[in-house]
Coordinates of C-alpha atoms in Angstrom, one line a residue:
X1 CA -12.5 18.4 -8.0
X2 CA -8.9 18.8 -9.0
X3 CA -7.2 16.1 -7.0
X4 CA -6.9 14.3 -3.6
X5 CA -3.5 14.2 -1.8
X6 CA -2.2 13.3 1.7
X7 CA -1.9 16.3 4.0
X8 CA 0.7 16.2 6.9
X9 CA 0.4 18.7 9.7
X10 CA 3.6 19.2 11.6
X11 CA 4.4 21.5 14.6
X12 CA 7.6 23.2 13.5
X13 CA 9.3 20.3 11.6
X14 CA 7.6 20.4 8.2
X15 CA 10.6 21.6 6.2
X16 CA 13.0 19.3 8.1
X17 CA 10.8 16.4 7.4
X18 CA 10.4 17.2 3.7
X19 CA 14.2 17.6 3.3
X20 CA 14.7 14.3 5.0
X21 CA 12.2 12.3 3.0
X22 CA 13.3 13.7 -0.3
X23 CA 16.9 13.0 0.5
X24 CA 16.3 9.3 1.3
X25 CA 13.7 8.4 -1.3
X26 CA 14.9 8.7 -4.9
X27 CA 13.0 10.6 -7.5
X28 CA 11.5 12.9 -4.9
X29 CA 11.6 16.7 -4.5
X30 CA 10.1 19.7 -2.7
X31 CA 8.0 21.5 -5.3
X32 CA 6.7 24.5 -3.4
X33 CA 7.1 26.3 0.0
X34 CA 5.1 29.3 1.3
X35 CA 6.2 30.7 4.6
X36 CA 4.6 32.6 7.4
X37 CA 5.7 36.2 7.4
X38 CA 5.9 38.8 10.1
X39 CA 2.7 39.4 12.1
X40 CA 1.0 36.3 10.7
X41 CA -0.5 33.4 12.7
X42 CA 2.5 31.1 12.5
X43 CA 6.1 31.5 13.5
X44 CA 7.9 33.8 11.0
X45 CA 9.7 31.7 8.4
X46 CA 8.0 28.4 9.2
X47 CA 6.0 26.5 6.6
X48 CA 2.6 28.0 5.9
X49 CA 2.0 25.5 3.1
X50 CA 4.3 23.3 1.1
X51 CA 4.1 20.5 -1.5
X52 CA 6.6 17.7 -2.2
X53 CA 6.7 14.5 -4.1
X54 CA 7.9 11.0 -3.1
X55 CA 8.4 8.8 -6.2
X56 CA 6.0 11.0 -8.1
X57 CA 3.2 11.0 -5.4
X58 CA 2.3 14.5 -4.3
X59 CA 2.0 15.5 -0.6
X60 CA 1.0 18.7 1.1
X61 CA 2.2 19.8 4.5
X62 CA 2.2 22.7 7.0
X63 CA 3.6 23.8 10.3
X64 CA 0.4 24.3 12.2
X65 CA 0.1 27.6 13.9
X66 CA -2.4 26.0 16.3
X67 CA -1.4 23.6 19.0
X68 CA -3.6 20.5 18.9
X69 CA -4.1 17.7 21.4
X70 CA -3.4 15.1 18.7
X71 CA -0.6 14.2 16.3
X72 CA 0.1 11.5 13.7
X73 CA -1.3 8.0 14.3
X74 CA 0.0 4.7 12.9
X75 CA -3.6 3.9 11.6
X76 CA -2.5 6.0 8.6
X77 CA 0.8 5.1 7.2
X78 CA 2.9 5.6 4.1
X79 CA 3.5 2.3 2.3
X80 CA 6.8 1.6 0.4
X81 CA 7.4 -1.3 -1.9
X82 CA 11.1 -1.7 -2.0
X83 CA 12.9 -3.0 -5.1
X84 CA 15.7 -4.9 -3.4
X85 CA 17.0 -6.2 -0.1
X86 CA 19.5 -3.4 0.1
X87 CA 16.8 -0.8 -0.4
X88 CA 14.5 -2.2 2.2
X89 CA 17.3 -2.5 4.7
X90 CA 18.5 1.1 4.0
X91 CA 15.0 2.6 4.3
X92 CA 14.1 0.7 7.4
X93 CA 17.3 1.8 9.1
X94 CA 16.9 5.5 8.1
X95 CA 13.2 5.8 8.8
X96 CA 13.4 4.1 12.2
X97 CA 16.4 6.2 13.5
X98 CA 15.1 8.4 16.2
X99 CA 11.6 6.9 15.9
X100 CA 10.1 3.6 17.0
X101 CA 9.6 0.1 15.6
X102 CA 6.0 -1.2 15.3
X103 CA 7.0 -4.4 13.5
X104 CA 10.7 -5.5 13.2
X105 CA 12.0 -6.1 9.7
X106 CA 11.3 -9.8 9.2
X107 CA 9.9 -12.5 7.0
X108 CA 6.1 -12.6 7.7
X109 CA 3.6 -15.0 6.0
X110 CA 2.2 -12.1 3.9
X111 CA 5.7 -10.9 2.9
X112 CA 9.2 -12.3 2.7
X113 CA 10.6 -9.1 4.2
X114 CA 8.5 -6.4 5.9
X115 CA 8.9 -3.7 8.6
X116 CA 6.7 -1.0 10.1
X117 CA 8.2 2.0 11.8
X118 CA 7.3 5.4 13.1
X119 CA 10.0 8.0 12.1
X120 CA 11.4 10.8 14.2
X121 CA 8.7 13.1 13.0
X122 CA 5.8 10.8 14.0
X123 CA 4.9 9.5 10.5
X124 CA 4.2 5.8 10.2
X125 CA 5.9 3.8 7.4
X126 CA 5.2 0.3 6.2
X127 CA 8.1 -1.0 4.1
X128 CA 7.6 -4.2 2.0
X129 CA 9.8 -6.3 -0.2
X130 CA 7.6 -8.4 -2.4

């Protein structure tokens, strides 16, 4: 076994999501993109398979050529440990824009500042300031 990594299946928004995530999380980048060509299963030019990193952690994603009756669920989320008040406030604001809030940014017994959101692409994020 070479490695294990999170795999995100989008329906036409994979590249937009990767660009967004790598623009708001420092030390992140898109590392590879393969696209559907003419006469292939997916929409021409959409993401067949791509990899990107967020703070050094590698992720894989696709634009599914198959429509499914399911999408992302908050039971699997990406967890961020913020370095400062400014960082948690910025990430919470950016990731919740166009999405929804599962837990408002607040002081909870398990954390002095924590928030849980679903972003505009349907990905769930827990953001914590220790």
